[in-house]
JSON list of C-alpha atoms in Angstrom, two decimals:
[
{"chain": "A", "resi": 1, "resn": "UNK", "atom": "CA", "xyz": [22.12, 112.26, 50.67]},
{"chain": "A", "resi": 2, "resn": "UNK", "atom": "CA", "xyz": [22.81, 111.79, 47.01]},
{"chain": "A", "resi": 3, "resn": "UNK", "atom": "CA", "xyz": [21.93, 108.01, 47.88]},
{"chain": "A", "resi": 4, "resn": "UNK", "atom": "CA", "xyz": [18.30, 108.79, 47.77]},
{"chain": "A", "resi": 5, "resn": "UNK", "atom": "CA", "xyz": [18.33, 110.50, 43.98]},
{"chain": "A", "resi": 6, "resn": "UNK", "atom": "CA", "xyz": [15.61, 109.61, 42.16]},
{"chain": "A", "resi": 7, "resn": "UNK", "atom": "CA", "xyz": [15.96, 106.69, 39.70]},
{"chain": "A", "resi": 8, "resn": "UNK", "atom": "CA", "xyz": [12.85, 106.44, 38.04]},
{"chain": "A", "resi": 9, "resn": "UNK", "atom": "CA", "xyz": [11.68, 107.57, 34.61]},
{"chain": "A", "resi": 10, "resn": "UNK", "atom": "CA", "xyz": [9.67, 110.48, 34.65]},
{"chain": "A", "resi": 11, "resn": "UNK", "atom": "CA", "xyz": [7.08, 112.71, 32.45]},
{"chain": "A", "resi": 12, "resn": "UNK", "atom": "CA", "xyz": [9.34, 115.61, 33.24]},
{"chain": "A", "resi": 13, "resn": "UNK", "atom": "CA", "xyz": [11.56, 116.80, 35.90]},
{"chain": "A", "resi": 14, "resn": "UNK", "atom": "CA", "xyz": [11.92, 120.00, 36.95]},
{"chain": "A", "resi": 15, "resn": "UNK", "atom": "CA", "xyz": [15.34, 121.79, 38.22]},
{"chain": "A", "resi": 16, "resn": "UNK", "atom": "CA", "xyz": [16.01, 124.30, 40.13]},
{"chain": "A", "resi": 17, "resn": "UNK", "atom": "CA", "xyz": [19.39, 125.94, 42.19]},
{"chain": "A", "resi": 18, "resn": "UNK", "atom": "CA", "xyz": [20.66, 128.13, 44.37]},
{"chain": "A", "resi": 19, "resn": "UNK", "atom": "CA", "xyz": [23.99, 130.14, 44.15]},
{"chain": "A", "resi": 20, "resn": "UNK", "atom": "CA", "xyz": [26.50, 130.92, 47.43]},
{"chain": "A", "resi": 21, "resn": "UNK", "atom": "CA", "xyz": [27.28, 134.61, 45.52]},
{"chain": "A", "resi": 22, "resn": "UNK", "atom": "CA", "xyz": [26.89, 136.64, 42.24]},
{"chain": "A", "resi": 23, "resn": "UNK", "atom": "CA", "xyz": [28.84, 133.76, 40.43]},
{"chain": "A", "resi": 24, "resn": "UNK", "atom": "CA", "xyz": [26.31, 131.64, 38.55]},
{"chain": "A", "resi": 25, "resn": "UNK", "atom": "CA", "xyz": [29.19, 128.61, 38.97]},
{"chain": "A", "resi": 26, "resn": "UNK", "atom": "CA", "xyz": [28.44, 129.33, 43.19]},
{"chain": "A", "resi": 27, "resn": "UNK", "atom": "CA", "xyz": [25.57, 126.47, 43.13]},
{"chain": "A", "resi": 28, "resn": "UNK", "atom": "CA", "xyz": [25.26, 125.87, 47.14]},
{"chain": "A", "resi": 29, "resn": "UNK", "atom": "CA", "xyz": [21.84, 124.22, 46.48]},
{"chain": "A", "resi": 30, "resn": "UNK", "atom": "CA", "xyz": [20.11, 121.28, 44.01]},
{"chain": "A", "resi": 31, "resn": "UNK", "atom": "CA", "xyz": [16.66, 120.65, 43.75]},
{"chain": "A", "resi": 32, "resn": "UNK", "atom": "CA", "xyz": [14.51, 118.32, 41.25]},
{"chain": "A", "resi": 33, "resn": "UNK", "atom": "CA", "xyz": [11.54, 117.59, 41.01]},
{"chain": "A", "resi": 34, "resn": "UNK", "atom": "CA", "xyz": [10.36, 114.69, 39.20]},
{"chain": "A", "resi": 35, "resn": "UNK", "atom": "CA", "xyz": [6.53, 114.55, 37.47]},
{"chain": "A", "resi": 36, "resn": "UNK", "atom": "CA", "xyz": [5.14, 110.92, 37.41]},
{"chain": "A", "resi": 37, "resn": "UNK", "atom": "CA", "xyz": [3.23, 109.69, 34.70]},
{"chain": "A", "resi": 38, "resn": "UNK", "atom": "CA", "xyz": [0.29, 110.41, 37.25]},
{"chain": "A", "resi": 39, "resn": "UNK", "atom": "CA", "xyz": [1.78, 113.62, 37.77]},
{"chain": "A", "resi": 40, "resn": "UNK", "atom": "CA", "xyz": [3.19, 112.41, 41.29]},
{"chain": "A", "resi": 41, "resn": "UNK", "atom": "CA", "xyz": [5.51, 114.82, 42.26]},
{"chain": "A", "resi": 42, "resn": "UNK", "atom": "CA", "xyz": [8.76, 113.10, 43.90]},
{"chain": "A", "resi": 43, "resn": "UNK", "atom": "CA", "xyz": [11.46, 115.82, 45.08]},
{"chain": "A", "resi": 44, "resn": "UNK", "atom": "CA", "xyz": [14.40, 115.52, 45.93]},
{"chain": "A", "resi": 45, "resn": "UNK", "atom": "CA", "xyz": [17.46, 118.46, 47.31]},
{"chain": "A", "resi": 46, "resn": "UNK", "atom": "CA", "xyz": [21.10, 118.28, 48.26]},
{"chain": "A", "resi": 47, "resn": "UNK", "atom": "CA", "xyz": [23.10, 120.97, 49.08]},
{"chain": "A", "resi": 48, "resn": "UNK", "atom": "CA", "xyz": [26.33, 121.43, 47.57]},
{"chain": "A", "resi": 49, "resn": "UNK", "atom": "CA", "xyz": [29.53, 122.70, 48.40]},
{"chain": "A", "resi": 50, "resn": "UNK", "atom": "CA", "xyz": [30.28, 125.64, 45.98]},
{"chain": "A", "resi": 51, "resn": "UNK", "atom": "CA", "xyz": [34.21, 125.80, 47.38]},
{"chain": "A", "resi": 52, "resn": "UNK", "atom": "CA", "xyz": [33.67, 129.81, 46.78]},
{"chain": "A", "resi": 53, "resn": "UNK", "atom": "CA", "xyz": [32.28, 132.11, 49.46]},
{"chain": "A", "resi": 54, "resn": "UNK", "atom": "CA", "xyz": [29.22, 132.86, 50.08]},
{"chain": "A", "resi": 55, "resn": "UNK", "atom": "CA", "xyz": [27.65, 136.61, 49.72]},
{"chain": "A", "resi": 56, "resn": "UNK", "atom": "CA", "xyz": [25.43, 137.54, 52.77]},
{"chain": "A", "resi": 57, "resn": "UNK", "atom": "CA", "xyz": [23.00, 138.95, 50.31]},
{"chain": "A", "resi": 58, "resn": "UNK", "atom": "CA", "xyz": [22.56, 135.26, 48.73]},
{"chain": "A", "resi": 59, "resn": "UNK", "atom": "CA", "xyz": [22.38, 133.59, 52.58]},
{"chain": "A", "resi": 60, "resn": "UNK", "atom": "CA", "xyz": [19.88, 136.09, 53.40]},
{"chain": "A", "resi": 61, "resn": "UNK", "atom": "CA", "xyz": [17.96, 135.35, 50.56]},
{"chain": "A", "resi": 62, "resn": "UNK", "atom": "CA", "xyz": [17.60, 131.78, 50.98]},
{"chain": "A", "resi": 63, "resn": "UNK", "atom": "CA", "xyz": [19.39, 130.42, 54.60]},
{"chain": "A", "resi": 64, "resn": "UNK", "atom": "CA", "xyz": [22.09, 128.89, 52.97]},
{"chain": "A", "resi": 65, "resn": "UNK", "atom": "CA", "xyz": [25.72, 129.37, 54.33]},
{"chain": "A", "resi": 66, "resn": "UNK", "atom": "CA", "xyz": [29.39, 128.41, 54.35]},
{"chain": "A", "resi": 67, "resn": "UNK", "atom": "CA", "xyz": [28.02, 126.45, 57.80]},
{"chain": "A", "resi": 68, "resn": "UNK", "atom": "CA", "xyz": [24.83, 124.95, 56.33]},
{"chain": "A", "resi": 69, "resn": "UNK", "atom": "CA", "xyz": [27.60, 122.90, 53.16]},
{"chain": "A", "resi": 70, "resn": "UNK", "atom": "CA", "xyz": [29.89, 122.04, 55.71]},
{"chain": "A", "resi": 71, "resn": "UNK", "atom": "CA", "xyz": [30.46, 118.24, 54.33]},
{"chain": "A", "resi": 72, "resn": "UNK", "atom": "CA", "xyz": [28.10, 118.49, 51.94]},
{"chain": "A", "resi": 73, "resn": "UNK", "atom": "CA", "xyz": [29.15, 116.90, 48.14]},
{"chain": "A", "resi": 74, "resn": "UNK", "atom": "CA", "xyz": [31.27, 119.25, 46.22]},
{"chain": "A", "resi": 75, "resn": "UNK", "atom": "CA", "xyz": [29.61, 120.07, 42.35]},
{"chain": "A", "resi": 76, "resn": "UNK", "atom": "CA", "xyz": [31.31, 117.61, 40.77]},
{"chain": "A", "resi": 77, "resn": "UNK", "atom": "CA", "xyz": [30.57, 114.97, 42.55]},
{"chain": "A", "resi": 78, "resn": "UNK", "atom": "CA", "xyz": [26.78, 115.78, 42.92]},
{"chain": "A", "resi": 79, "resn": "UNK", "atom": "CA", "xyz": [26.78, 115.72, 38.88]},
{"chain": "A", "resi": 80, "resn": "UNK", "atom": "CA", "xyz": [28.11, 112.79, 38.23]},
{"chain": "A", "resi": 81, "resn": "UNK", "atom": "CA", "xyz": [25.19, 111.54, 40.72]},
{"chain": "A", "resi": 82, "resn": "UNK", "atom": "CA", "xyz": [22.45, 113.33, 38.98]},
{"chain": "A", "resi": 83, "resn": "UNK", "atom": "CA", "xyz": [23.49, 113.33, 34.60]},
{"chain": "A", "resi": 84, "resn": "UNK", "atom": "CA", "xyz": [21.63, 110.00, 34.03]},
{"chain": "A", "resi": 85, "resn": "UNK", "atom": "CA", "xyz": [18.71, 111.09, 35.51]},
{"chain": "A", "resi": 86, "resn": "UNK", "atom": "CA", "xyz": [18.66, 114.53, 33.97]},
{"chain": "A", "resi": 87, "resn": "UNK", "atom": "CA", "xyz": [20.38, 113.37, 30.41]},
{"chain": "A", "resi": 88, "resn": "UNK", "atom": "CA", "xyz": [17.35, 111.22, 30.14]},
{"chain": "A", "resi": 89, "resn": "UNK", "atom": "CA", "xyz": [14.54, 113.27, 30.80]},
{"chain": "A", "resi": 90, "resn": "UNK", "atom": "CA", "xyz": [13.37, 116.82, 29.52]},
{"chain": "A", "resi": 91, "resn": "UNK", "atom": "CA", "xyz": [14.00, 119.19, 32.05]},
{"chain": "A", "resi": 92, "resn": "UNK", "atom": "CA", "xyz": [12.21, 122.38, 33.35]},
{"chain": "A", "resi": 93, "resn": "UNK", "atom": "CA", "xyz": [13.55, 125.44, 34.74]},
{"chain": "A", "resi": 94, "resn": "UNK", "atom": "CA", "xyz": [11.43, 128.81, 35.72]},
{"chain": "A", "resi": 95, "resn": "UNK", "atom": "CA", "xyz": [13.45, 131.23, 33.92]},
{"chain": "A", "resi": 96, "resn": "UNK", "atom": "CA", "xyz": [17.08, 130.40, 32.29]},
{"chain": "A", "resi": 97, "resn": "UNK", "atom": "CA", "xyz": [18.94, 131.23, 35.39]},
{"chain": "A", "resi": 98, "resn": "UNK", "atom": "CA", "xyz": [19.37, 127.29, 36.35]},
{"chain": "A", "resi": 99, "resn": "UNK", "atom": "CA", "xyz": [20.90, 126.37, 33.09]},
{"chain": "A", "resi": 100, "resn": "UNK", "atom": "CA", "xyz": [23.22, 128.96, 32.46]},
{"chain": "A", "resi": 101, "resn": "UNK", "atom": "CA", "xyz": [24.30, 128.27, 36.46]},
{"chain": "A", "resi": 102, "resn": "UNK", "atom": "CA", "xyz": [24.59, 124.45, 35.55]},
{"chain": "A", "resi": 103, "resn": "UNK", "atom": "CA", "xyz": [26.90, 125.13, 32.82]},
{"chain": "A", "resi": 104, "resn": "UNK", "atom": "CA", "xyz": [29.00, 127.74, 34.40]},
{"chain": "A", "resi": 105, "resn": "UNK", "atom": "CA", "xyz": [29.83, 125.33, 37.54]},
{"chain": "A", "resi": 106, "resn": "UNK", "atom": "CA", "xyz": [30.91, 122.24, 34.75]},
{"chain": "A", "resi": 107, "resn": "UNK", "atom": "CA", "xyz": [32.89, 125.18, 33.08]},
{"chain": "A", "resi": 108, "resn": "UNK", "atom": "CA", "xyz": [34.29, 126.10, 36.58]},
{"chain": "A", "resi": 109, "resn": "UNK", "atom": "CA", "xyz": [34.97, 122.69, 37.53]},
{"chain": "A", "resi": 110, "resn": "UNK", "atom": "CA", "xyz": [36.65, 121.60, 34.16]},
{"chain": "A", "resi": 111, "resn": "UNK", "atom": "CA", "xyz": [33.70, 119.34, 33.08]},
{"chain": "A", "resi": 112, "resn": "UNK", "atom": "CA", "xyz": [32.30, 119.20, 29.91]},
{"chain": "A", "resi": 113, "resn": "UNK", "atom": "CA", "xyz": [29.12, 121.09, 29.10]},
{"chain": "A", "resi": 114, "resn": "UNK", "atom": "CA", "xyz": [25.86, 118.60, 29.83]},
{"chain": "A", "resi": 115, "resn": "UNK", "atom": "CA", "xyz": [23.48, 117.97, 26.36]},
{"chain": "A", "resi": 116, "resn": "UNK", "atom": "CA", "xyz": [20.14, 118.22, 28.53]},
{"chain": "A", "resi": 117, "resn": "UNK", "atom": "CA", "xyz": [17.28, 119.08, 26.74]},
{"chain": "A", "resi": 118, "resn": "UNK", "atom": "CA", "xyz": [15.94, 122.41, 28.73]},
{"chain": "A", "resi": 119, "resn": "UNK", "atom": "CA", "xyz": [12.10, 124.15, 28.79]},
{"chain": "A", "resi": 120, "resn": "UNK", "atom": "CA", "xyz": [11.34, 127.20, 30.93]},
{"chain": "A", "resi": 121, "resn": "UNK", "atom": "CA", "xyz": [8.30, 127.26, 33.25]},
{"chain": "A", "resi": 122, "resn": "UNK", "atom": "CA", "xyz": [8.48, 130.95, 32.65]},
{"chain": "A", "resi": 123, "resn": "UNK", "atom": "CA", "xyz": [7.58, 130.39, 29.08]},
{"chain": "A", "resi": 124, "resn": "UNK", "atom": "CA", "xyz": [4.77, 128.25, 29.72]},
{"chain": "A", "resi": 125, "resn": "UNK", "atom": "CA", "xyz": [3.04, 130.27, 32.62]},
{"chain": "A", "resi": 126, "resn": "UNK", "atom": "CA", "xyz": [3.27, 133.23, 29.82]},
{"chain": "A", "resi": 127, "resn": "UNK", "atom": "CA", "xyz": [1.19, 131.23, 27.28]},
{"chain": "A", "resi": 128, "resn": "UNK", "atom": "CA", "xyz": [-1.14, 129.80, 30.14]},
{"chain": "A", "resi": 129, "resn": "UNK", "atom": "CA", "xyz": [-1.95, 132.97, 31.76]},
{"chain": "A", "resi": 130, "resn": "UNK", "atom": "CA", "xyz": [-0.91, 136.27, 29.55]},
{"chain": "A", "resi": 131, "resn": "UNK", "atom": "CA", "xyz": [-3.08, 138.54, 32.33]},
{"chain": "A", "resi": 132, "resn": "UNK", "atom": "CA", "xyz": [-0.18, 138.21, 34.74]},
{"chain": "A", "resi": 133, "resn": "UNK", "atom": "CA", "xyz": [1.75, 140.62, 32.37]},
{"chain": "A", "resi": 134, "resn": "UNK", "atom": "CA", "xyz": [1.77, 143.89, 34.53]},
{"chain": "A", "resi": 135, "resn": "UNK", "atom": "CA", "xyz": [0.36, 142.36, 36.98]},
{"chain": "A", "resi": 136, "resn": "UNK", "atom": "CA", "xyz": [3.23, 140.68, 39.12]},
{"chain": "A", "resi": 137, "resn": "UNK", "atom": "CA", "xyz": [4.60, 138.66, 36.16]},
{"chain": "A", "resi": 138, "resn": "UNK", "atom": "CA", "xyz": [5.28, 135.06, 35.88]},
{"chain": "A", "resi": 139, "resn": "UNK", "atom": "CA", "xyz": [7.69, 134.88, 38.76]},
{"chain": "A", "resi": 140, "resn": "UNK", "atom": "CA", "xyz": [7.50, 132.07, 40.95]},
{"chain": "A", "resi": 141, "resn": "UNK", "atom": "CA", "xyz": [6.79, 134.70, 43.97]},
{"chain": "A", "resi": 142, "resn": "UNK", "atom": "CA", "xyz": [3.76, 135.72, 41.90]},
{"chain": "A", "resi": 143, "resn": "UNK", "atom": "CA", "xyz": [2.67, 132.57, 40.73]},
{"chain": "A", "resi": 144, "resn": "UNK", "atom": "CA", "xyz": [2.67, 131.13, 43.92]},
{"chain": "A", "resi": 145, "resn": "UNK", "atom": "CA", "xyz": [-0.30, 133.85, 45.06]},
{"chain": "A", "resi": 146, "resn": "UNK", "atom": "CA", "xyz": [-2.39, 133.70, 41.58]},
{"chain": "A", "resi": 147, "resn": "UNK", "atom": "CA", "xyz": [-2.41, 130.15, 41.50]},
{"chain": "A", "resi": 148, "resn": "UNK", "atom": "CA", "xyz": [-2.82, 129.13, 44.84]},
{"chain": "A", "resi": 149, "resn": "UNK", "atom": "CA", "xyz": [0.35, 127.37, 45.10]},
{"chain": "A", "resi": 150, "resn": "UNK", "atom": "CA", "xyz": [2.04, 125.92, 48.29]},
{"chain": "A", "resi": 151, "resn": "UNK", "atom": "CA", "xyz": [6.15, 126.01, 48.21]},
{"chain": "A", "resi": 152, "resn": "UNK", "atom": "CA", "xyz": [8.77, 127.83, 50.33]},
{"chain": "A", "resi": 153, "resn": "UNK", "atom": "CA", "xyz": [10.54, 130.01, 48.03]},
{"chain": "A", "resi": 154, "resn": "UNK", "atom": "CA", "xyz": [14.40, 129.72, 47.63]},
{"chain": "A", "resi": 155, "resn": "UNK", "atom": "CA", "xyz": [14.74, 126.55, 48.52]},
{"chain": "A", "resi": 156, "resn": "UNK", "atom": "CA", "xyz": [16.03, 124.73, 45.43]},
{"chain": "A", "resi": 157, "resn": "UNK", "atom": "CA", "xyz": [13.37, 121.29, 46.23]},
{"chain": "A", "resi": 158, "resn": "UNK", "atom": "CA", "xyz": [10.76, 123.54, 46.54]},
{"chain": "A", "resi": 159, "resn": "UNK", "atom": "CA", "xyz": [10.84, 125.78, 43.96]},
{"chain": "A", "resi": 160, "resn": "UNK", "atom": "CA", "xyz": [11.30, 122.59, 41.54]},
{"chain": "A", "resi": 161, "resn": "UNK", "atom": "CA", "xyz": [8.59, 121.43, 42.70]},
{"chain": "A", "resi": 162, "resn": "UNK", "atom": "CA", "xyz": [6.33, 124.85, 42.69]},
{"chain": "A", "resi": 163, "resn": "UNK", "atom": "CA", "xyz": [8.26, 124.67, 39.31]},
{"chain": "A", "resi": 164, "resn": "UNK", "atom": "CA", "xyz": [6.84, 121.53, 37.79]},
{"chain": "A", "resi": 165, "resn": "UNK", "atom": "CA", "xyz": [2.76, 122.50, 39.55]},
{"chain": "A", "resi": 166, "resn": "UNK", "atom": "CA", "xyz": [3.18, 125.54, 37.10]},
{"chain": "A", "resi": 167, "resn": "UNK", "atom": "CA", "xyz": [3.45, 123.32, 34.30]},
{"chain": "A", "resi": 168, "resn": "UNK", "atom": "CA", "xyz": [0.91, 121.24, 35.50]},
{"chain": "A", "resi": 169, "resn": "UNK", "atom": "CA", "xyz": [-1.66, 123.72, 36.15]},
{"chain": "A", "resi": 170, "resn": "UNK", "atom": "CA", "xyz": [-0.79, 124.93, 32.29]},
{"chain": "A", "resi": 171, "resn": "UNK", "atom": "CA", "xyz": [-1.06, 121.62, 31.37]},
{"chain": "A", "resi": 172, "resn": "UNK", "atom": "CA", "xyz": [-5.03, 121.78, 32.44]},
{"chain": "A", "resi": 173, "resn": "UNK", "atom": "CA", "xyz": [-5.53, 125.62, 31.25]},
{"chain": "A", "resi": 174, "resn": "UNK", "atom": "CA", "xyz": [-4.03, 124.93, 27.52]},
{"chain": "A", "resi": 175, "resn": "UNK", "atom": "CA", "xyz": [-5.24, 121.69, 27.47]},
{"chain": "A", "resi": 176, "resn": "UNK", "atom": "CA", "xyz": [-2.15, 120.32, 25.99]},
{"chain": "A", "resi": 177, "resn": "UNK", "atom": "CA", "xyz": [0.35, 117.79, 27.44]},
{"chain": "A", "resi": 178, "resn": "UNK", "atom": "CA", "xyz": [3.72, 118.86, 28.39]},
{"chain": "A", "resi": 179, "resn": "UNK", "atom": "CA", "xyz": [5.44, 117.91, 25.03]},
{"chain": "A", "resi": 180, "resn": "UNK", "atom": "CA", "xyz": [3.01, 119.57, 22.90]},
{"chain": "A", "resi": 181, "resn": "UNK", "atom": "CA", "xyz": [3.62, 122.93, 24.86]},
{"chain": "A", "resi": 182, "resn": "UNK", "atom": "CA", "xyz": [7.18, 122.71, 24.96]},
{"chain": "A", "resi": 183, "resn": "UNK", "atom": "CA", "xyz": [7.76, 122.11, 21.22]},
{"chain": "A", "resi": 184, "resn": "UNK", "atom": "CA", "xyz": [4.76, 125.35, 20.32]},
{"chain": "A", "resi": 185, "resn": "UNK", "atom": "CA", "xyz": [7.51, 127.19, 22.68]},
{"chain": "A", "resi": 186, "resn": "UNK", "atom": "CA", "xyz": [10.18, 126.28, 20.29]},
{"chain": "A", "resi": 187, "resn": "UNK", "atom": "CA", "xyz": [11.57, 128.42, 17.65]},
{"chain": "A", "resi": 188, "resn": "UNK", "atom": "CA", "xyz": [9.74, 127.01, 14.27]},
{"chain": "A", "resi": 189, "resn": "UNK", "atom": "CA", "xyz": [13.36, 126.17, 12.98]},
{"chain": "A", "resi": 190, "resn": "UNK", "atom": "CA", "xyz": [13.49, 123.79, 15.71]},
{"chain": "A", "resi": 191, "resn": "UNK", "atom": "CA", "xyz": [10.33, 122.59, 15.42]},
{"chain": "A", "resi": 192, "resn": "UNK", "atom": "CA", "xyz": [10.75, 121.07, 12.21]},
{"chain": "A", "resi": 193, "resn": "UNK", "atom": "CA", "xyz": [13.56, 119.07, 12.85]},
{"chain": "A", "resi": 194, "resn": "UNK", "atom": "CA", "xyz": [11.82, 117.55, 16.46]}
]
């Protein structure tokens, strides 16, 4: 599976997982999706095996399960696939669950923690469209209604991609490129140095 990772270069990509339990490290699921410089949308998913067990609450939630793994790449493994694609690109992630989950596995698996350059699609659906506030939020469950959006939720490939049409769609509201929206969502510390 990990033979068919992207290998492109990309405007973005967008990155998204899911976790076998309450352990962020648990990732059971990886999904990217990678935004063309014609905003082509090429996705890609593997599942992984988190060697921890899995929490019926998390395989109700998204379908995953110790069964579903079974020979699947362990985390390790799937990383060392996937860091030049990611290390080169700016990534996006709808909320800061993915990150934190991304660096608790390496930390779990005795791998150094990955320099990627991270932007949350959370963020950017809050500038785009304030009126959500109170009114379902910017979650990806509510996005998907307000904006139209086709994706079936809690699958890692999908919600990168519904991930990446958020910041597309913003992209057209704010008129502003990805880059320019990412670094106005940066603390004006950071900014400055960019």
């Amino acid at each position: 599976m990990l033979s068919t990772l992207p290998d492109g270069t990309y405007r973005f990509v967008a990155l998204d997982v899911e976790t076998a339990c309450s352990d962020a490290a648990s990732i059971c699921q990886i999904g990217i999706a990678c935004v063309g410089f014609d905003n082509s949308i090429e996705t890609f998913a593997t599942y992984v095996d988190p060697c921890m067990a899995f929490s019926g609450f998390n395989t109700q939630l998204h379908g995953i399960c110790a069964e579903t793994v079974r020979g699947a790449p362990m985390f390790r493994d799937t990383m060392a696939a996937m860091m030049p694609l990611l290390e080169r690109h700016a990534l996006v992630q709808h909320s800061s669950f993915d990150s934190r989950a991304i660096s608790r596995a390496c930390e779990a698996w005795g791998l150094p923690d990955p320099v990627l350059t991270w932007s949350d699609s959370v963020r950017i659906a809050r500038k785009a469209w304030p009126e959500f506030k109170g009114q379902g939020g910017h979650g990806l469950g509510n996005l998907k209604h307000e904006l139209n959006l086709e994706f079936e939720h809690h699958d890692a490939g999908e919600d990168a991609r519904a991930a990446a049409m958020v910041v597309l769609k913003a992209e057209d509201v704010l008129a502003q490129d990805f880059d320019e929206i990412a670094l106005t969502l940066l603390p004006k510390s950071k900014r400055q140095r960019v």
